[in-house]
Amino acid sequence: MAKGKSIFTRAVHAGERGPQPDFKPVSTPIYSTVGFLYEDLEDLDAIFGNNREGYVYTRYGNPTNTALEEALATLEEGEAALTFGSGMAAVHASLLAAGVKAGASLISAYDVYGATYSICARLFPDLGVQVHFVDVTNLEGLAKTFSATKPKAMILETISNPLMKVPDIPTITKLAHQVGAKVIVDNTFATPVLFQPIKHGVDFCVHSTTKYIGGHGDVLGGAIVTSKANRSILHEIIKMTGGNLGPTEAWLTLRGLKTLPLRMRQHCLNAMEVAQWLEGHPRIVRVNYPGLASHPQHELAKRLFPRGFFGGMISFEVKDAGKEEVFRFMEALELILPATTLGDVYSLTLYPAMSSHRALSAQERAKVGISNNLVRLSVGIEEVSDIIEDLERALEKIS
Ligand SMILES: Cc1ncc(COP(=O)(O)O)c(C=O)c1O
């Protein structure tokens, strides 16, 4: 097409839009294109009108994202999935798709990721939503809140950030459905390797794919696994609001996902050993890890997570410590990085009061149970003895 034209025209068009190949690439390429062409404009018209499947514009869908969405739906054993530019974009879209709007009520777990808490405590109430916070481990109280408030939806986490509470999701889902409420579960900490919310009736399974699914700390993203019908609602929302995951990020995430089960196995084995070691250390007063017999929902966790894995996330309280001692401890760590994320191959530590839960007031944090001596640890896949040695040395430094 560009042959015989001016160099200005040839530079723009040469080499593009070659014939359809007769081979299949083994791994999904990055479809780094915004628009898609069809021989016949009728096809474009049909796709815009939702009368046939296809791609028209990357905010509406992109083949690299579709590959990731299919993989996520398969892992979570859901019908369909939609990817987002971040976990928070996915959380926000799930609330909208669940029908949360002005005049409606919403139930949220107290103990959720800080930005999710802020959406529920500030953003949505400002838009006229009545939000009720609950302790998800108190099923009696929760049942009363459901019947008193008749919410449109409830949002909670499989393993909560940062206190590692484990709610009885199958029972909570039944209670919610009895009053017609949709259930949104953020499965970021558990991943489908531990627990598959959709199999327990949950309506929207949300992920920050930035964490375990991507797994390497190099790509931000989010996803929702749900029914085909709910995906159509979410698709209409993303077409209007954007917040899409770029195809390059989708490709990186798909690449990370392939080793999710292998990585999770190592995260979980390491975390169990680290949690047991921390529990026996004189400088540690409390360890929150669902795999420990001392965890208040240990029996429930054993039932919900049949593989016998309890995740890679631990939080613990340092004895006689406040912000200053915790900072000295975190700075003394050499292998474990004080980075504001989790679920990477690297071991990472974080001070929730400073970062993930900073937007909460001191009173809100106290109410949730996030104390000033609480440290969160994302146990990586390094050799576990090296992780423990690092912790031991840093704890010695503050003793
Ligand atoms: C449980 C949980 N959900 C959602 C998010 C938000 O994810 P993102 O940073 O990808 O927006 C986080 C972030 O730490 C998280 O821990």
Coordinates of C-alpha atoms and ligand atoms in Angstrom, one line a residue:
M1 CA 0.0 0.0 0.0
A2 CA 2.9 2.3 0.8
K3 CA 4.9 1.4 -2.3
G4 CA 5.5 4.2 -4.8
K5 CA 4.3 6.8 -2.3
S6 CA 6.3 9.7 -0.8
I7 CA 8.9 8.8 1.9
F8 CA 6.6 10.7 4.3
T9 CA 3.8 8.3 3.6
R10 CA 6.0 5.2 3.4
A11 CA 7.5 6.0 6.8
V12 CA 4.1 6.1 8.4
H13 CA 2.6 2.9 6.7
A14 CA 5.4 0.6 5.6
G15 CA 5.5 -2.8 7.2
E16 CA 2.2 -2.4 9.0
R17 CA -0.9 -4.6 8.7
G18 CA 0.6 -7.5 6.8
P19 CA -1.4 -10.5 5.8
Q20 CA -2.9 -12.7 8.5
P21 CA -0.2 -15.2 9.6
D22 CA -0.8 -18.9 9.1
F23 CA 1.1 -19.8 12.3
K24 CA 0.2 -19.4 16.0
P25 CA 2.7 -17.9 18.4
V26 CA 3.3 -20.2 21.4
S27 CA 2.9 -17.5 23.9
T28 CA 0.4 -14.5 23.6
P29 CA 2.0 -11.5 21.9
I30 CA 1.6 -8.0 23.3
Y31 CA -1.1 -6.4 21.1
S32 CA 0.3 -3.0 21.4
T33 CA -2.5 -1.3 19.4
V34 CA -5.3 1.0 20.3
G35 CA -7.5 0.3 17.3
F36 CA -8.5 -2.8 15.2
L37 CA -9.4 -3.0 11.6
Y38 CA -12.0 -5.2 9.7
E39 CA -12.4 -5.8 6.0
D40 CA -16.0 -4.8 6.4
L41 CA -17.3 -1.9 8.4
E42 CA -20.4 -4.0 9.2
D43 CA -18.2 -6.1 11.5
L44 CA -17.1 -3.0 13.4
D45 CA -20.8 -2.0 13.7
A46 CA -21.8 -5.4 15.0
I47 CA -19.0 -5.4 17.6
F48 CA -19.9 -1.9 18.8
G49 CA -23.5 -3.1 19.1
N50 CA -22.5 -6.1 21.1
N51 CA -23.9 -8.4 18.4
R52 CA -20.6 -10.2 17.8
E53 CA -17.3 -10.6 19.7
G54 CA -14.2 -8.8 18.6
Y55 CA -12.0 -5.8 19.2
V56 CA -12.5 -2.2 18.2
Y57 CA -10.7 -0.1 20.7
T58 CA -8.4 -1.1 23.5
R59 CA -10.5 0.5 26.3
Y60 CA -13.2 -1.9 25.1
G61 CA -10.9 -4.9 25.0
N62 CA -7.6 -6.1 23.8
P63 CA -6.5 -9.7 22.9
T64 CA -3.6 -9.7 25.3
N65 CA -5.9 -8.7 28.1
T66 CA -8.4 -11.4 27.0
A67 CA -5.7 -14.1 27.4
L68 CA -5.0 -12.9 30.9
E69 CA -8.7 -12.7 31.7
E70 CA -9.2 -16.3 30.5
A71 CA -6.3 -17.5 32.6
L72 CA -7.6 -15.8 35.7
A73 CA -11.2 -17.1 35.2
T74 CA -9.7 -20.6 34.8
L75 CA -7.7 -20.4 38.0
E76 CA -10.6 -19.0 40.0
E77 CA -13.0 -21.4 38.3
G78 CA -15.3 -18.5 37.4
E79 CA -17.2 -17.9 34.1
A80 CA -15.4 -14.7 33.1
A81 CA -12.9 -12.0 34.2
L82 CA -12.1 -8.4 33.5
T83 CA -8.8 -6.7 34.1
F84 CA -8.1 -3.3 35.4
G85 CA -5.2 -0.9 35.7
S86 CA -4.9 -1.5 39.5
G87 CA -6.4 -3.4 42.3
M88 CA -8.2 -0.3 43.5
A89 CA -9.8 0.3 40.1
A90 CA -11.1 -3.3 40.3
V91 CA -12.4 -2.7 43.9
H92 CA -14.2 0.5 42.8
A93 CA -15.7 -1.1 39.7
S94 CA -17.0 -4.1 41.7
L95 CA -18.8 -1.9 44.1
L96 CA -20.5 0.0 41.2
A97 CA -21.4 -3.2 39.4
A98 CA -22.9 -4.7 42.6
G99 CA -25.4 -1.8 42.5
V100 CA -23.9 0.4 45.3
K101 CA -25.2 3.9 44.6
A102 CA -26.8 6.9 46.3
G103 CA -29.4 5.9 48.8
A104 CA -28.1 2.3 49.0
S105 CA -26.4 0.7 51.9
L106 CA -23.1 -1.2 51.9
I107 CA -21.5 -3.4 54.5
S108 CA -17.7 -3.5 54.7
A109 CA -15.3 -5.4 56.9
Y110 CA -13.5 -3.1 59.3
D111 CA -10.2 -4.9 58.6
V112 CA -9.6 -4.2 54.9
Y113 CA -6.8 -2.7 52.8
G114 CA -6.6 1.1 53.7
A115 CA -7.7 2.4 50.3
T116 CA -10.7 0.1 50.3
Y117 CA -11.5 1.3 53.8
S118 CA -11.2 4.9 52.5
I119 CA -13.6 4.2 49.6
C120 CA -16.1 2.9 52.1
A121 CA -15.5 5.4 54.9
R122 CA -15.2 8.6 52.8
L123 CA -15.7 8.4 49.0
F124 CA -19.0 6.5 48.9
P125 CA -20.6 8.2 52.0
D126 CA -19.9 11.5 50.3
L127 CA -21.9 10.2 47.3
G128 CA -24.9 9.2 49.5
V129 CA -24.1 5.6 50.3
Q130 CA -24.8 4.4 53.8
V131 CA -21.8 2.3 54.9
H132 CA -21.8 -0.1 57.9
F133 CA -18.5 -1.5 59.1
V134 CA -18.6 -4.9 60.8
D135 CA -16.3 -7.4 62.5
V136 CA -16.5 -10.2 60.0
T137 CA -15.7 -12.8 62.6
N138 CA -18.9 -12.0 64.6
L139 CA -21.5 -13.9 62.5
E140 CA -24.4 -13.1 64.9
G141 CA -23.7 -9.4 64.7
L142 CA -23.3 -9.6 60.9
A143 CA -26.6 -11.4 60.5
K144 CA -28.3 -8.6 62.5
T145 CA -26.6 -5.9 60.3
F146 CA -27.8 -7.7 57.2
S147 CA -31.4 -7.7 58.2
A148 CA -31.4 -4.2 59.7
T149 CA -29.7 -2.5 56.8
K150 CA -30.7 -4.6 53.7
P151 CA -27.4 -3.7 51.9
K152 CA -26.8 -3.9 48.1
A153 CA -23.4 -5.5 48.8
M154 CA -20.9 -6.6 51.3
I155 CA -17.1 -6.3 50.7
L156 CA -14.5 -8.3 52.6
E157 CA -11.1 -10.0 52.2
T158 CA -10.3 -13.7 52.4
I159 CA -7.4 -13.1 54.6
S160 CA -7.6 -9.5 55.9
N161 CA -4.9 -6.8 55.5
P162 CA -3.1 -6.4 57.8
L163 CA -4.5 -8.5 60.7
M164 CA -4.9 -11.8 58.8
K165 CA -8.5 -12.4 60.0
V166 CA -10.2 -15.3 58.2
P167 CA -14.0 -14.8 57.7
D168 CA -16.4 -17.7 57.1
I169 CA -17.0 -16.7 53.5
P170 CA -19.5 -19.5 52.6
T171 CA -21.7 -18.7 55.6
I172 CA -21.4 -14.9 55.1
T173 CA -22.4 -15.4 51.4
K174 CA -25.5 -17.3 52.4
L175 CA -26.5 -14.5 54.8
A176 CA -25.9 -11.9 52.2
H177 CA -27.9 -13.7 49.5
Q178 CA -30.8 -14.1 51.9
V179 CA -31.3 -10.3 51.9
G180 CA -30.4 -10.0 48.2
A181 CA -27.0 -8.5 48.7
K182 CA -24.1 -9.2 46.4
V183 CA -20.8 -10.4 47.9
I184 CA -17.4 -8.9 46.9
V185 CA -14.3 -10.8 48.1
D186 CA -10.9 -9.4 47.7
N187 CA -8.8 -12.7 47.3
T188 CA -5.5 -10.9 46.9
F189 CA -3.8 -12.5 50.0
A190 CA -5.2 -16.0 49.5
T191 CA -5.0 -16.3 45.7
P192 CA -6.9 -19.1 44.0
V193 CA -4.2 -21.5 45.1
L194 CA -5.6 -21.3 48.7
F195 CA -9.3 -20.4 48.1
Q196 CA -11.7 -19.9 45.2
P197 CA -14.5 -17.5 46.3
I198 CA -16.7 -18.1 43.2
K199 CA -17.0 -21.8 44.1
H200 CA -18.6 -20.7 47.4
G201 CA -21.2 -18.5 45.8
V202 CA -19.3 -15.2 45.9
D203 CA -20.5 -12.8 43.2
F204 CA -17.3 -10.8 42.5
C205 CA -13.8 -12.1 43.2
V206 CA -11.4 -9.2 43.2
H207 CA -7.6 -9.2 42.9
S208 CA -4.8 -6.7 43.1
T209 CA -2.8 -8.6 40.5
T210 CA 0.1 -6.3 41.5
K211 CA 0.7 -8.8 44.3
Y212 CA 1.0 -12.6 44.1
I213 CA -0.5 -13.0 40.6
G214 CA 2.1 -10.7 39.0
G215 CA 4.5 -11.8 41.7
H216 CA 7.7 -9.9 40.7
G217 CA 7.0 -6.4 41.9
D218 CA 7.2 -5.0 38.4
V219 CA 3.6 -4.5 37.3
L220 CA 0.5 -2.8 38.7
G221 CA -2.9 -4.3 37.9
G222 CA -6.3 -5.5 39.1
A223 CA -8.9 -8.0 38.1
I224 CA -12.4 -9.2 38.8
V225 CA -13.6 -12.8 38.2
T226 CA -17.3 -13.2 38.1
S227 CA -20.3 -14.5 36.0
K228 CA -20.7 -13.6 32.3
A229 CA -23.7 -11.5 33.2
N230 CA -21.8 -9.5 35.8
R231 CA -18.8 -9.1 33.4
S232 CA -21.2 -7.4 30.9
I233 CA -22.1 -4.9 33.6
L234 CA -18.4 -4.3 34.4
H235 CA -17.6 -4.0 30.7
E236 CA -20.2 -1.2 30.3
I237 CA -18.6 0.5 33.4
I238 CA -15.0 0.2 32.1
K239 CA -16.0 1.4 28.7
M240 CA -17.2 4.6 30.4
T241 CA -14.8 5.1 33.2
G242 CA -11.5 3.6 31.7
G243 CA -9.1 2.4 34.3
N244 CA -7.9 -0.4 31.9
L245 CA -4.8 -2.5 32.3
G246 CA -2.4 -1.8 29.4
P247 CA -1.6 -4.8 27.1
T248 CA 2.1 -4.7 28.1
E249 CA 1.1 -5.0 31.8
A250 CA -1.4 -7.7 30.9
W251 CA 1.4 -9.7 29.2
L252 CA 3.7 -9.3 32.2
T253 CA 0.9 -10.4 34.5
L254 CA 0.1 -13.4 32.4
R255 CA 3.8 -14.3 32.5
G256 CA 3.9 -14.0 36.3
L257 CA 0.7 -16.0 36.7
K258 CA 2.2 -19.1 35.2
T259 CA 4.4 -19.7 38.3
L260 CA 1.7 -18.6 40.8
P261 CA 1.2 -22.1 42.3
L262 CA 4.9 -22.8 42.5
R263 CA 5.6 -19.5 44.1
M264 CA 2.6 -19.8 46.5
R265 CA 3.8 -23.2 47.7
Q266 CA 7.2 -21.7 48.6
H267 CA 5.6 -18.5 50.1
C268 CA 3.3 -20.7 52.3
L269 CA 6.0 -23.1 53.5
N270 CA 8.4 -20.3 54.3
A271 CA 5.7 -18.2 56.1
M272 CA 4.7 -21.1 58.3
E273 CA 8.3 -21.6 59.5
V274 CA 8.8 -17.8 60.0
A275 CA 5.5 -17.5 61.9
Q276 CA 6.4 -20.3 64.2
W277 CA 9.9 -18.9 64.8
L278 CA 8.5 -15.4 65.5
E279 CA 5.9 -16.9 68.0
G280 CA 8.8 -18.3 70.0
H281 CA 10.8 -15.1 70.0
P282 CA 10.9 -13.2 73.4
R283 CA 10.7 -9.8 71.6
I284 CA 7.5 -10.6 69.8
V285 CA 4.2 -10.4 71.7
R286 CA 1.7 -11.5 69.1
V287 CA 1.9 -13.2 65.6
N288 CA -1.1 -13.1 63.3
Y289 CA -0.9 -16.0 60.9
P290 CA -3.9 -18.3 60.0
G291 CA -1.6 -21.4 60.0
L292 CA -0.8 -21.1 63.7
A293 CA -2.9 -23.0 66.2
S294 CA -3.0 -19.7 68.3
H295 CA -4.8 -17.9 65.4
P296 CA -8.5 -17.4 66.4
Q297 CA -9.8 -18.7 63.1
H298 CA -7.2 -21.5 62.7
E299 CA -9.8 -24.3 62.5
L300 CA -11.9 -22.4 60.0
A301 CA -8.8 -21.6 57.9
K302 CA -8.0 -25.4 57.9
R303 CA -11.5 -26.0 56.5
L304 CA -11.5 -23.2 54.0
F305 CA -7.9 -23.8 52.7
P306 CA -7.9 -27.6 52.1
R307 CA -4.4 -27.6 50.6
G308 CA -3.0 -26.9 54.1
F309 CA -1.4 -23.7 52.9
F310 CA -2.2 -20.5 54.9
G311 CA -0.6 -17.8 52.7
G312 CA 2.6 -15.8 52.7
M313 CA 1.5 -12.9 54.8
I314 CA 2.2 -12.5 58.5
S315 CA 1.8 -9.6 60.9
F316 CA 3.3 -9.3 64.4
E317 CA 3.6 -6.9 67.3
V318 CA 7.0 -6.1 68.6
K319 CA 7.2 -6.0 72.5
D320 CA 7.6 -2.7 74.2
A321 CA 7.9 -0.9 70.8
G322 CA 6.4 2.1 69.2
K323 CA 7.0 3.7 65.8
E324 CA 10.7 4.6 66.6
E325 CA 11.7 1.0 67.7
V326 CA 9.8 -0.5 64.7
F327 CA 11.6 1.8 62.3
R328 CA 14.9 0.8 63.8
F329 CA 14.0 -2.8 63.5
M330 CA 12.9 -2.4 59.9
E331 CA 16.0 -0.4 59.0
A332 CA 18.3 -3.1 60.6
L333 CA 16.9 -5.7 58.1
E334 CA 19.3 -6.4 55.2
L335 CA 17.5 -9.0 53.1
I336 CA 13.9 -8.1 53.9
L337 CA 13.0 -4.9 52.0
P338 CA 10.9 -2.1 53.6
A339 CA 8.9 -1.7 50.4
T340 CA 5.2 -0.7 50.1
T341 CA 3.9 -3.8 48.5
L342 CA 3.4 -7.5 49.1
G343 CA 3.3 -10.8 47.3
D344 CA 6.6 -10.4 45.5
V345 CA 9.3 -13.1 45.2
Y346 CA 11.3 -10.8 47.6
S347 CA 10.5 -10.7 51.3
L348 CA 9.1 -7.3 52.2
T349 CA 8.1 -5.6 55.3
L350 CA 5.8 -2.7 56.0
Y351 CA 4.6 -0.5 58.8
P352 CA 0.8 -0.3 58.2
A353 CA 0.3 2.8 60.4
M354 CA 2.6 4.7 58.1
S355 CA 1.6 3.3 54.7
S356 CA -1.2 1.0 53.8
H357 CA -3.4 2.3 56.6
R358 CA -2.1 5.9 56.9
A359 CA -5.4 7.4 55.6
L360 CA -7.1 6.1 58.7
S361 CA -7.2 8.3 61.8
A362 CA -5.4 7.1 64.9
Q363 CA -8.9 6.3 66.4
E364 CA -9.9 4.4 63.3
R365 CA -6.7 2.4 63.4
A366 CA -7.2 1.6 67.1
K367 CA -10.8 0.5 66.5
V368 CA -9.6 -1.8 63.7
G369 CA -6.8 -3.2 65.9
I370 CA -3.8 -1.7 64.0
S371 CA -1.4 -0.9 66.8
N372 CA 1.7 1.3 66.7
N373 CA 4.0 -1.8 67.2
L374 CA 2.4 -3.8 64.3
V375 CA 4.7 -4.9 61.5
R376 CA 3.5 -6.6 58.3
L377 CA 5.7 -9.2 56.7
S378 CA 5.3 -10.6 53.2
V379 CA 7.4 -13.7 53.2
G380 CA 9.3 -14.2 49.9
I381 CA 10.5 -17.3 48.2
E382 CA 14.2 -17.0 49.3
E383 CA 15.8 -19.7 51.5
V384 CA 13.8 -19.6 54.7
S385 CA 16.9 -19.8 57.0
D386 CA 18.2 -16.6 55.4
I387 CA 14.9 -14.8 56.1
I388 CA 14.9 -16.0 59.8
E389 CA 18.6 -15.0 60.2
D390 CA 17.8 -11.5 58.9
L391 CA 14.8 -11.1 61.4
E392 CA 16.9 -12.5 64.3
R393 CA 19.8 -10.0 63.7
A394 CA 17.4 -7.1 63.4
L395 CA 15.5 -8.0 66.5
E396 CA 18.8 -8.3 68.4
K397 CA 19.8 -4.8 67.3
I398 CA 16.8 -3.3 69.1
S399 CA 17.1 -5.4 72.2
Ligands
LIG1 C1 -5.8 -6.7 49.8 C2 -5.5 -5.6 48.8 N1 -6.4 -5.2 47.9 C3 -6.3 -4.2 47.0 C4 -5.1 -3.5 47.0 C5 -4.9 -2.4 46.0 O1 -4.1 -2.9 45.0 P1 -3.4 -1.9 43.9 O2 -2.2 -1.3 44.6 O3 -3.0 -2.8 42.8 O4 -4.4 -0.9 43.5 C6 -4.0 -3.9 47.9 C7 -2.8 -3.1 47.9 O5 -1.9 -3.3 48.7 C8 -4.3 -4.9 48.8 O6 -3.3 -5.3 49.7

